[in-house]
Every structure is written in C-alpha cells, then in structure tokens.
Amino acid sequence: MSPAAMAARLVRGGPAPLDPITIREWLWGEGFQIPGTAEHVLALAEPLAARPGMRLVEMAAGLGGAARAIAAATGAHVSALERDPDLARHGHEMSIAAGMQRQAPVSLVDPETFELRKGAFDGVIGREATHMVEGKERFLRVLVQGLKPRGGLVLCEFVVEEGRAHRRELASWAALQPHPPSVWTLRQYRDCFLSLGVELRAREDVTASYKGAIVEAWERLLRTMNLRSLPRPHRLGVAAEAERWGRTIAALDSGALRMHRFHAVAGAGRPVPRAVG
C-alpha cells in the first residue's frame, strides 16, 4: 500500500497502526525495513549466482522482503533469520500470504548463540547483520561453517573508521539503535576473514549509495504524503523515525561511520588460528 493510501486509512481511523515497521515499509517498500529496494537486493546477491535447487540464508532478514525477492527471482530456497520477534512473526505471515512459507520462511534466531548445519548452504547474505552482534567472530565462523565448499558470503555492513570512533556523531547514532552497536574497523573484518580461511573476493565502500537511498526515500515520502493530515501521535512517530535516519546520515557525513560491501568465498584460504579483537 502506498504512503498516501495508508495515510488516508489512518486519518479515517483505519486499523493499520503507525509504528516504526509501518514507516520503514513506506520508505523502503513492502517487506523491507532498511535502505535498499528489491532491485538493490537482487544486484547485491548476484555474486551468489542463486538458482533453483540452491539453499541460501539471509541474516538480519527483518520482514523477509529480501529473501522473498531473491527466492522469487531465482527459484532458490532462502531461509530468512531475524532476531526481533515482531519482525520475524510478521515476516513469516507475509511469506505465508505470498505462498512462500516453504521457499522463503522467516524464523526467529539469536545471533549471539545460533547455529547452522555445517556445509548445508550454497550462500549467505546479510545486510546490516553484524554491527549489533557482540560476538562477531563467532557469528561469522558459524556462517562460514554453514557454507558448502566455495559457497559465497555477501555482507553489507557498517564499519567504523580507525581514529574516528570518538566522534560525537557516532555516539549519537549508536544511542538510537535497538541493540548496543559494536562496530568493527575494516582491518578487523579483513583479519577475521583471513582467520576463518575465506577469500575476500571484493570489498567496496558503498557509503554514498547507501546515504543516497536514505535521502531519496525520505524525499519520496514527503512528496507523496501530506504529513499535516495525520493525527499528531502519528506525526510524532514519523518525526522520531526521521531523527533516527538523520543521525545515521550525520554519522556517515562525519567520516566515523561507513558502509562497506564484502564478497567472500569459503574454503578459499588457509585459516589462521588467532582471535580478532
């Protein structure tokens, strides 16, 4: 449903609640909770070369929109794993409504303790999946162990710039996250991939396109919705969400926070037995 149509329902006292989940779907599209459309997700997943018969995992899946998009476009089976109970429950209901509960199921998972069946998956994709995980090395090890030989891992993740972690913009961004962030540097990701024996095939700073997606979504929302027509509590909800994304942009502009895309291949390197701090 479009933002304008949803706003009309809200003004009439319709049943749809105005919560962060609703607002983020207005911004990014049905089934999506973070920047990036279905087309963006499909482009991000291209290195996995998904096709019918393949089994993929999506971490931090939210409502499962990305998993359903990949499954519908490629015929692959995509297990969507999400830590937030409300998102996981609603996401699985959306998969059922789309007739994709088998091809793209959405399940609840604790990223600090989860396990995957070893060697069971052809690929893993995660968007903003690790920065709020305390045990990142364990998290990535479980993902790598769950991959078949030469299986692909694609991550789009926040990275903190060395020497800029003290910036107030970073602390302001962190204060509004649902879980305390523990953001790694680029060097820490590289060292961890090396220790896990994976080959880092590609690494790209995608901060500019990520920020552009945020700005474009908010501009589109403001063009298509008459915010003044909403009840005051609903306007306050939109304002709170705007502040959250405003702080994200400020942290990105400060240079302390960046968004990077990683593509790695399992079993392509030699593990180095050392921990990453």
PDB file of C-alpha atoms in Angstrom:
ATOM      1  CA  MET A   1       0.000   0.000   0.000  1.00  0.00           C
ATOM      2  CA  SER A   2       1.332   3.448  -0.903  1.00  0.00           C
ATOM      3  CA  PRO A   3       2.146   6.015   1.806  1.00  0.00           C
ATOM      4  CA  ALA A   4      -0.719   8.235   0.599  1.00  0.00           C
ATOM      5  CA  ALA A   5      -3.242   5.397   0.729  1.00  0.00           C
ATOM      6  CA  MET A   6      -2.047   4.335   4.163  1.00  0.00           C
ATOM      7  CA  ALA A   7      -2.295   7.923   5.402  1.00  0.00           C
ATOM      8  CA  ALA A   8      -5.914   8.076   4.224  1.00  0.00           C
ATOM      9  CA  ARG A   9      -6.710   4.949   6.255  1.00  0.00           C
ATOM     10  CA  LEU A  10      -5.034   6.421   9.317  1.00  0.00           C
ATOM     11  CA  VAL A  11      -6.960   9.674   9.070  1.00  0.00           C
ATOM     12  CA  ARG A  12     -10.220   7.702   8.823  1.00  0.00           C
ATOM     13  CA  GLY A  13      -9.211   5.718  11.914  1.00  0.00           C
ATOM     14  CA  GLY A  14      -8.342   2.611   9.893  1.00  0.00           C
ATOM     15  CA  PRO A  15      -6.886  -0.487  11.552  1.00  0.00           C
ATOM     16  CA  ALA A  16      -3.261  -0.074  10.457  1.00  0.00           C
ATOM     17  CA  PRO A  17      -1.021   1.093  13.335  1.00  0.00           C
ATOM     18  CA  LEU A  18       1.613   3.723  12.713  1.00  0.00           C
ATOM     19  CA  ASP A  19       4.721   2.197  14.198  1.00  0.00           C
ATOM     20  CA  PRO A  20       8.371   2.096  13.017  1.00  0.00           C
ATOM     21  CA  ILE A  21       7.680  -1.056  10.984  1.00  0.00           C
ATOM     22  CA  THR A  22       4.943   0.723   9.014  1.00  0.00           C
ATOM     23  CA  ILE A  23       7.015   3.859   8.445  1.00  0.00           C
ATOM     24  CA  ARG A  24      10.011   1.858   7.218  1.00  0.00           C
ATOM     25  CA  GLU A  25       7.850  -0.023   4.751  1.00  0.00           C
ATOM     26  CA  TRP A  26       6.678   3.350   3.434  1.00  0.00           C
ATOM     27  CA  LEU A  27      10.325   4.281   2.970  1.00  0.00           C
ATOM     28  CA  TRP A  28      11.862   1.111   1.562  1.00  0.00           C
ATOM     29  CA  GLY A  29       8.933  -0.902   0.219  1.00  0.00           C
ATOM     30  CA  GLU A  30       6.645  -3.680   1.425  1.00  0.00           C
ATOM     31  CA  GLY A  31       8.597  -6.230   3.440  1.00  0.00           C
ATOM     32  CA  PHE A  32      11.708  -4.039   3.761  1.00  0.00           C
ATOM     33  CA  GLN A  33      12.989  -2.342   6.917  1.00  0.00           C
ATOM     34  CA  ILE A  34      16.365  -0.883   5.897  1.00  0.00           C
ATOM     35  CA  PRO A  35      17.629   1.092   2.869  1.00  0.00           C
ATOM     36  CA  GLY A  36      17.567  -0.802  -0.409  1.00  0.00           C
ATOM     37  CA  THR A  37      14.799  -1.873  -2.761  1.00  0.00           C
ATOM     38  CA  ALA A  38      14.143  -5.356  -4.122  1.00  0.00           C
ATOM     39  CA  GLU A  39      16.211  -4.420  -7.180  1.00  0.00           C
ATOM     40  CA  HIS A  40      19.109  -3.405  -4.939  1.00  0.00           C
ATOM     41  CA  VAL A  41      18.939  -6.713  -3.067  1.00  0.00           C
ATOM     42  CA  LEU A  42      18.945  -8.744  -6.271  1.00  0.00           C
ATOM     43  CA  ALA A  43      22.024  -6.863  -7.502  1.00  0.00           C
ATOM     44  CA  LEU A  44      23.734  -7.411  -4.140  1.00  0.00           C
ATOM     45  CA  ALA A  45      23.018 -11.154  -4.320  1.00  0.00           C
ATOM     46  CA  GLU A  46      24.352 -11.585  -7.872  1.00  0.00           C
ATOM     47  CA  PRO A  47      27.758 -12.972  -6.754  1.00  0.00           C
ATOM     48  CA  LEU A  48      25.927 -15.892  -5.136  1.00  0.00           C
ATOM     49  CA  ALA A  49      24.623 -16.961  -8.571  1.00  0.00           C
ATOM     50  CA  ALA A  50      21.441 -18.310  -6.991  1.00  0.00           C
ATOM     51  CA  ARG A  51      19.331 -20.743  -8.987  1.00  0.00           C
ATOM     52  CA  PRO A  52      16.670 -23.431  -8.410  1.00  0.00           C
ATOM     53  CA  GLY A  53      17.838 -26.134  -6.040  1.00  0.00           C
ATOM     54  CA  MET A  54      20.256 -23.898  -4.151  1.00  0.00           C
ATOM     55  CA  ARG A  55      19.835 -23.154  -0.448  1.00  0.00           C
ATOM     56  CA  LEU A  56      20.658 -19.693   0.883  1.00  0.00           C
ATOM     57  CA  VAL A  57      20.480 -17.998   4.272  1.00  0.00           C
ATOM     58  CA  GLU A  58      19.636 -14.352   4.887  1.00  0.00           C
ATOM     59  CA  MET A  59      20.738 -12.970   8.254  1.00  0.00           C
ATOM     60  CA  ALA A  60      19.048  -9.972   9.903  1.00  0.00           C
ATOM     61  CA  ALA A  61      16.191 -10.615   7.498  1.00  0.00           C
ATOM     62  CA  GLY A  62      13.668  -8.217   9.022  1.00  0.00           C
ATOM     63  CA  LEU A  63      10.289  -8.885   7.418  1.00  0.00           C
ATOM     64  CA  GLY A  64      11.854 -11.218   4.849  1.00  0.00           C
ATOM     65  CA  GLY A  65      11.279  -8.961   1.861  1.00  0.00           C
ATOM     66  CA  ALA A  66      14.789  -9.528   0.535  1.00  0.00           C
ATOM     67  CA  ALA A  67      14.543 -13.304   0.988  1.00  0.00           C
ATOM     68  CA  ARG A  68      11.236 -13.413  -0.896  1.00  0.00           C
ATOM     69  CA  ALA A  69      12.617 -11.213  -3.676  1.00  0.00           C
ATOM     70  CA  ILE A  70      15.662 -13.465  -4.158  1.00  0.00           C
ATOM     71  CA  ALA A  71      13.603 -16.655  -3.963  1.00  0.00           C
ATOM     72  CA  ALA A  72      11.020 -15.375  -6.462  1.00  0.00           C
ATOM     73  CA  ALA A  73      13.652 -14.182  -8.939  1.00  0.00           C
ATOM     74  CA  THR A  74      15.994 -17.191  -8.776  1.00  0.00           C
ATOM     75  CA  GLY A  75      13.969 -20.190  -7.628  1.00  0.00           C
ATOM     76  CA  ALA A  76      16.377 -20.763  -4.737  1.00  0.00           C
ATOM     77  CA  HIS A  77      15.257 -21.641  -1.215  1.00  0.00           C
ATOM     78  CA  VAL A  78      16.109 -18.746   1.139  1.00  0.00           C
ATOM     79  CA  SER A  79      15.924 -19.201   4.907  1.00  0.00           C
ATOM     80  CA  ALA A  80      15.353 -15.765   6.452  1.00  0.00           C
ATOM     81  CA  LEU A  81      16.619 -15.441  10.042  1.00  0.00           C
ATOM     82  CA  GLU A  82      15.682 -12.462  12.237  1.00  0.00           C
ATOM     83  CA  ARG A  83      16.325 -11.622  15.919  1.00  0.00           C
ATOM     84  CA  ASP A  84      13.322  -9.326  16.510  1.00  0.00           C
ATOM     85  CA  PRO A  85      10.261 -11.426  17.472  1.00  0.00           C
ATOM     86  CA  ASP A  86       7.717  -8.989  15.994  1.00  0.00           C
ATOM     87  CA  LEU A  87       9.560  -8.726  12.683  1.00  0.00           C
ATOM     88  CA  ALA A  88      10.076 -12.498  12.461  1.00  0.00           C
ATOM     89  CA  ARG A  89       6.433 -13.263  13.229  1.00  0.00           C
ATOM     90  CA  HIS A  90       5.039 -10.642  10.858  1.00  0.00           C
ATOM     91  CA  GLY A  91       7.590 -11.561   8.198  1.00  0.00           C
ATOM     92  CA  HIS A  92       6.593 -15.214   8.259  1.00  0.00           C
ATOM     93  CA  GLU A  93       2.935 -14.201   7.998  1.00  0.00           C
ATOM     94  CA  MET A  94       3.886 -12.218   4.885  1.00  0.00           C
ATOM     95  CA  SER A  95       5.649 -15.280   3.427  1.00  0.00           C
ATOM     96  CA  ILE A  96       2.544 -17.370   4.103  1.00  0.00           C
ATOM     97  CA  ALA A  97       0.329 -14.736   2.455  1.00  0.00           C
ATOM     98  CA  ALA A  98       2.618 -14.808  -0.588  1.00  0.00           C
ATOM     99  CA  GLY A  99       2.548 -18.621  -0.715  1.00  0.00           C
ATOM    100  CA  MET A 100       6.296 -18.684   0.010  1.00  0.00           C
ATOM    101  CA  GLN A 101       6.351 -20.145   3.512  1.00  0.00           C
ATOM    102  CA  ARG A 102       8.396 -23.108   2.258  1.00  0.00           C
ATOM    103  CA  GLN A 103      10.630 -21.271  -0.201  1.00  0.00           C
ATOM    104  CA  ALA A 104      11.305 -18.210   1.969  1.00  0.00           C
ATOM    105  CA  PRO A 105      10.382 -18.942   5.599  1.00  0.00           C
ATOM    106  CA  VAL A 106      11.153 -16.296   8.227  1.00  0.00           C
ATOM    107  CA  SER A 107      12.362 -17.635  11.578  1.00  0.00           C
ATOM    108  CA  LEU A 108      13.401 -16.167  14.919  1.00  0.00           C
ATOM    109  CA  VAL A 109      17.089 -16.531  15.825  1.00  0.00           C
ATOM    110  CA  ASP A 110      19.514 -15.241  18.443  1.00  0.00           C
ATOM    111  CA  PRO A 111      22.604 -14.079  16.511  1.00  0.00           C
ATOM    112  CA  GLU A 112      24.791 -14.496  19.600  1.00  0.00           C
ATOM    113  CA  THR A 113      24.029 -18.211  20.029  1.00  0.00           C
ATOM    114  CA  PHE A 114      22.609 -19.525  16.730  1.00  0.00           C
ATOM    115  CA  GLU A 115      23.979 -22.500  14.825  1.00  0.00           C
ATOM    116  CA  LEU A 116      23.740 -23.584  11.186  1.00  0.00           C
ATOM    117  CA  ARG A 117      24.017 -27.105   9.857  1.00  0.00           C
ATOM    118  CA  LYS A 118      27.587 -27.456   8.644  1.00  0.00           C
ATOM    119  CA  GLY A 119      28.081 -27.423   4.892  1.00  0.00           C
ATOM    120  CA  ALA A 120      24.340 -27.126   4.234  1.00  0.00           C
ATOM    121  CA  PHE A 121      24.119 -23.833   2.344  1.00  0.00           C
ATOM    122  CA  ASP A 122      25.264 -22.521  -1.024  1.00  0.00           C
ATOM    123  CA  GLY A 123      25.348 -18.899   0.035  1.00  0.00           C
ATOM    124  CA  VAL A 124      24.731 -16.389   2.803  1.00  0.00           C
ATOM    125  CA  ILE A 125      23.622 -12.785   2.505  1.00  0.00           C
ATOM    126  CA  GLY A 126      23.403 -10.242   5.295  1.00  0.00           C
ATOM    127  CA  ARG A 127      22.548  -6.545   5.276  1.00  0.00           C
ATOM    128  CA  GLU A 128      23.442  -4.739   8.499  1.00  0.00           C
ATOM    129  CA  ALA A 129      23.650  -8.169  10.133  1.00  0.00           C
ATOM    130  CA  THR A 130      26.782  -7.923  12.293  1.00  0.00           C
ATOM    131  CA  HIS A 131      27.185  -4.428  13.757  1.00  0.00           C
ATOM    132  CA  MET A 132      24.822  -5.125  16.668  1.00  0.00           C
ATOM    133  CA  VAL A 133      26.308  -8.570  17.373  1.00  0.00           C
ATOM    134  CA  GLU A 134      28.786  -8.641  20.242  1.00  0.00           C
ATOM    135  CA  GLY A 135      30.372 -11.976  19.292  1.00  0.00           C
ATOM    136  CA  LYS A 136      31.117 -11.120  15.678  1.00  0.00           C
ATOM    137  CA  GLU A 137      33.938 -13.622  15.218  1.00  0.00           C
ATOM    138  CA  ARG A 138      31.702 -16.485  16.384  1.00  0.00           C
ATOM    139  CA  PHE A 139      28.836 -15.166  14.248  1.00  0.00           C
ATOM    140  CA  LEU A 140      30.973 -15.133  11.098  1.00  0.00           C
ATOM    141  CA  ARG A 141      32.504 -18.521  11.920  1.00  0.00           C
ATOM    142  CA  VAL A 142      29.044 -20.098  12.144  1.00  0.00           C
ATOM    143  CA  LEU A 143      28.128 -18.586   8.763  1.00  0.00           C
ATOM    144  CA  VAL A 144      31.318 -19.844   7.120  1.00  0.00           C
ATOM    145  CA  GLN A 145      30.948 -23.319   8.613  1.00  0.00           C
ATOM    146  CA  GLY A 146      27.388 -23.446   7.310  1.00  0.00           C
ATOM    147  CA  LEU A 147      28.602 -22.939   3.734  1.00  0.00           C
ATOM    148  CA  LYS A 148      29.396 -25.649   1.233  1.00  0.00           C
ATOM    149  CA  PRO A 149      32.917 -25.602  -0.242  1.00  0.00           C
ATOM    150  CA  ARG A 150      33.251 -22.494  -2.434  1.00  0.00           C
ATOM    151  CA  GLY A 151      29.986 -21.162  -1.044  1.00  0.00           C
ATOM    152  CA  GLY A 152      29.610 -17.392  -1.166  1.00  0.00           C
ATOM    153  CA  LEU A 153      29.150 -14.848   1.608  1.00  0.00           C
ATOM    154  CA  VAL A 154      27.843 -11.356   0.816  1.00  0.00           C
ATOM    155  CA  LEU A 155      27.642  -8.734   3.559  1.00  0.00           C
ATOM    156  CA  CYS A 156      26.695  -5.063   3.525  1.00  0.00           C
ATOM    157  CA  GLU A 157      27.856  -3.711   6.863  1.00  0.00           C
ATOM    158  CA  PHE A 158      28.696  -0.623   8.893  1.00  0.00           C
ATOM    159  CA  VAL A 159      32.408  -0.079   9.506  1.00  0.00           C
ATOM    160  CA  VAL A 160      33.984   2.408  11.911  1.00  0.00           C
ATOM    161  CA  GLU A 161      36.936   4.430  10.653  1.00  0.00           C
ATOM    162  CA  GLU A 162      40.062   3.942  12.737  1.00  0.00           C
ATOM    163  CA  GLY A 163      40.880   7.083  14.682  1.00  0.00           C
ATOM    164  CA  ARG A 164      37.341   8.474  14.437  1.00  0.00           C
ATOM    165  CA  ALA A 165      35.466   6.278  16.892  1.00  0.00           C
ATOM    166  CA  HIS A 166      35.394   9.182  19.362  1.00  0.00           C
ATOM    167  CA  ARG A 167      33.211  11.376  17.130  1.00  0.00           C
ATOM    168  CA  ARG A 168      30.025  12.543  18.850  1.00  0.00           C
ATOM    169  CA  GLU A 169      28.015  11.830  15.691  1.00  0.00           C
ATOM    170  CA  LEU A 170      28.858   8.137  16.061  1.00  0.00           C
ATOM    171  CA  ALA A 171      27.730   8.084  19.698  1.00  0.00           C
ATOM    172  CA  SER A 172      24.524   9.915  18.756  1.00  0.00           C
ATOM    173  CA  TRP A 173      23.776   7.314  16.060  1.00  0.00           C
ATOM    174  CA  ALA A 174      24.540   4.432  18.422  1.00  0.00           C
ATOM    175  CA  ALA A 175      22.155   5.768  21.077  1.00  0.00           C
ATOM    176  CA  LEU A 176      19.120   5.188  18.818  1.00  0.00           C
ATOM    177  CA  GLN A 177      19.957   1.631  17.738  1.00  0.00           C
ATOM    178  CA  PRO A 178      17.730  -1.190  19.052  1.00  0.00           C
ATOM    179  CA  HIS A 179      20.773  -3.066  20.395  1.00  0.00           C
ATOM    180  CA  PRO A 180      24.120  -1.571  21.526  1.00  0.00           C
ATOM    181  CA  PRO A 181      26.331  -1.438  18.420  1.00  0.00           C
ATOM    182  CA  SER A 182      29.800  -2.957  18.439  1.00  0.00           C
ATOM    183  CA  VAL A 183      31.174  -1.744  15.124  1.00  0.00           C
ATOM    184  CA  TRP A 184      34.377  -3.217  13.704  1.00  0.00           C
ATOM    185  CA  THR A 185      37.027  -1.497  11.650  1.00  0.00           C
ATOM    186  CA  LEU A 186      37.773  -2.608   8.110  1.00  0.00           C
ATOM    187  CA  ARG A 187      41.017  -4.174   9.350  1.00  0.00           C
ATOM    188  CA  GLN A 188      39.119  -6.281  11.883  1.00  0.00           C
ATOM    189  CA  TYR A 189      36.831  -7.668   9.170  1.00  0.00           C
ATOM    190  CA  ARG A 190      39.784  -8.463   6.933  1.00  0.00           C
ATOM    191  CA  ASP A 191      41.663 -10.195   9.762  1.00  0.00           C
ATOM    192  CA  CYS A 192      38.598 -12.219  10.706  1.00  0.00           C
ATOM    193  CA  PHE A 193      38.010 -13.385   7.137  1.00  0.00           C
ATOM    194  CA  LEU A 194      41.664 -14.427   6.969  1.00  0.00           C
ATOM    195  CA  SER A 195      41.454 -16.326  10.264  1.00  0.00           C
ATOM    196  CA  LEU A 196      38.367 -18.189   9.033  1.00  0.00           C
ATOM    197  CA  GLY A 197      40.056 -19.287   5.825  1.00  0.00           C
ATOM    198  CA  VAL A 198      37.830 -17.407   3.421  1.00  0.00           C
ATOM    199  CA  GLU A 199      38.963 -15.471   0.400  1.00  0.00           C
ATOM    200  CA  LEU A 200      37.800 -11.869   0.271  1.00  0.00           C
ATOM    201  CA  ARG A 201      36.921 -11.539  -3.409  1.00  0.00           C
ATOM    202  CA  ALA A 202      35.598  -7.977  -3.308  1.00  0.00           C
ATOM    203  CA  ARG A 203      35.284  -5.087  -0.891  1.00  0.00           C
ATOM    204  CA  GLU A 204      33.629  -1.802  -1.775  1.00  0.00           C
ATOM    205  CA  ASP A 205      32.794   1.369   0.117  1.00  0.00           C
ATOM    206  CA  VAL A 206      29.103   1.906  -0.699  1.00  0.00           C
ATOM    207  CA  THR A 207      28.520   4.764   1.741  1.00  0.00           C
ATOM    208  CA  ALA A 208      27.482   7.229  -0.958  1.00  0.00           C
ATOM    209  CA  SER A 209      24.818   4.960  -2.461  1.00  0.00           C
ATOM    210  CA  TYR A 210      23.560   3.966   0.998  1.00  0.00           C
ATOM    211  CA  LYS A 211      23.179   7.600   2.037  1.00  0.00           C
ATOM    212  CA  GLY A 212      21.564   8.374  -1.320  1.00  0.00           C
ATOM    213  CA  ALA A 213      18.962   5.654  -0.749  1.00  0.00           C
ATOM    214  CA  ILE A 214      18.041   7.201   2.608  1.00  0.00           C
ATOM    215  CA  VAL A 215      17.693  10.698   1.184  1.00  0.00           C
ATOM    216  CA  GLU A 216      15.735   9.521  -1.867  1.00  0.00           C
ATOM    217  CA  ALA A 217      13.282   7.522   0.265  1.00  0.00           C
ATOM    218  CA  TRP A 218      12.541  10.425   2.579  1.00  0.00           C
ATOM    219  CA  GLU A 219      12.137  12.848  -0.314  1.00  0.00           C
ATOM    220  CA  ARG A 220       9.690  10.444  -1.955  1.00  0.00           C
ATOM    221  CA  LEU A 221       7.733  10.069   1.287  1.00  0.00           C
ATOM    222  CA  LEU A 222       7.435  13.821   1.731  1.00  0.00           C
ATOM    223  CA  ARG A 223       6.262  14.208  -1.884  1.00  0.00           C
ATOM    224  CA  THR A 224       3.589  11.527  -1.642  1.00  0.00           C
ATOM    225  CA  MET A 225       2.208  12.038   1.846  1.00  0.00           C
ATOM    226  CA  ASN A 226       0.530  15.029   3.453  1.00  0.00           C
ATOM    227  CA  LEU A 227       2.034  14.689   6.929  1.00  0.00           C
ATOM    228  CA  ARG A 228      -0.135  17.507   8.263  1.00  0.00           C
ATOM    229  CA  SER A 229      -3.198  15.380   7.593  1.00  0.00           C
ATOM    230  CA  LEU A 230      -2.018  12.737  10.067  1.00  0.00           C
ATOM    231  CA  PRO A 231      -3.089  12.730  13.710  1.00  0.00           C
ATOM    232  CA  ARG A 232      -0.454  14.298  15.970  1.00  0.00           C
ATOM    233  CA  PRO A 233       0.704  10.973  17.535  1.00  0.00           C
ATOM    234  CA  HIS A 234       1.361   9.627  14.038  1.00  0.00           C
ATOM    235  CA  ARG A 235       3.284  12.744  13.043  1.00  0.00           C
ATOM    236  CA  LEU A 236       5.431  12.278  16.138  1.00  0.00           C
ATOM    237  CA  GLY A 237       6.159   8.713  15.038  1.00  0.00           C
ATOM    238  CA  VAL A 238       7.341   9.919  11.627  1.00  0.00           C
ATOM    239  CA  ALA A 239       9.446  12.627  13.309  1.00  0.00           C
ATOM    240  CA  ALA A 240      11.115  10.059  15.575  1.00  0.00           C
ATOM    241  CA  GLU A 241      11.962   7.878  12.589  1.00  0.00           C
ATOM    242  CA  ALA A 242      13.301  10.897  10.697  1.00  0.00           C
ATOM    243  CA  GLU A 243      15.595  11.706  13.625  1.00  0.00           C
ATOM    244  CA  ARG A 244      16.944   8.155  13.621  1.00  0.00           C
ATOM    245  CA  TRP A 245      17.889   8.355   9.963  1.00  0.00           C
ATOM    246  CA  GLY A 246      19.116  11.927  10.340  1.00  0.00           C
ATOM    247  CA  ARG A 247      21.587  10.738  12.954  1.00  0.00           C
ATOM    248  CA  THR A 248      22.687   7.951  10.607  1.00  0.00           C
ATOM    249  CA  ILE A 249      23.423  10.462   7.857  1.00  0.00           C
ATOM    250  CA  ALA A 250      25.295  12.708  10.315  1.00  0.00           C
ATOM    251  CA  ALA A 251      27.492   9.769  11.400  1.00  0.00           C
ATOM    252  CA  LEU A 252      28.193   8.882   7.760  1.00  0.00           C
ATOM    253  CA  ASP A 253      28.987  12.512   6.898  1.00  0.00           C
ATOM    254  CA  SER A 254      31.381  12.750   9.858  1.00  0.00           C
ATOM    255  CA  GLY A 255      33.519  10.018   8.334  1.00  0.00           C
ATOM    256  CA  ALA A 256      33.365   7.963  11.538  1.00  0.00           C
ATOM    257  CA  LEU A 257      30.838   5.514  10.096  1.00  0.00           C
ATOM    258  CA  ARG A 258      30.990   3.934   6.649  1.00  0.00           C
ATOM    259  CA  MET A 259      29.022   1.257   4.816  1.00  0.00           C
ATOM    260  CA  HIS A 260      31.023  -1.481   3.062  1.00  0.00           C
ATOM    261  CA  ARG A 261      30.073  -4.394   0.843  1.00  0.00           C
ATOM    262  CA  PHE A 262      32.025  -7.648   1.247  1.00  0.00           C
ATOM    263  CA  HIS A 263      32.026 -10.707  -1.001  1.00  0.00           C
ATOM    264  CA  ALA A 264      33.937 -13.710   0.335  1.00  0.00           C
ATOM    265  CA  VAL A 265      34.227 -17.359  -0.706  1.00  0.00           C
ATOM    266  CA  ALA A 266      34.506 -20.207   1.795  1.00  0.00           C
ATOM    267  CA  GLY A 267      37.328 -22.729   1.684  1.00  0.00           C
ATOM    268  CA  ALA A 268      39.490 -20.499  -0.495  1.00  0.00           C
ATOM    269  CA  GLY A 269      42.141 -19.615   2.071  1.00  0.00           C
ATOM    270  CA  ARG A 270      44.122 -21.147   4.917  1.00  0.00           C
ATOM    271  CA  PRO A 271      42.775 -20.497   8.417  1.00  0.00           C
ATOM    272  CA  VAL A 272      44.982 -18.570  10.790  1.00  0.00           C
ATOM    273  CA  PRO A 273      44.400 -19.662  14.427  1.00  0.00           C
ATOM    274  CA  ARG A 274      44.157 -16.325  16.180  1.00  0.00           C
ATOM    275  CA  ALA A 275      41.386 -14.252  17.672  1.00  0.00           C
ATOM    276  CA  VAL A 276      40.229 -10.928  16.356  1.00  0.00           C
ATOM    277  CA  GLY A 277      39.651  -8.159  18.896  1.00  0.00           C
TER     278      GLY A 277
END
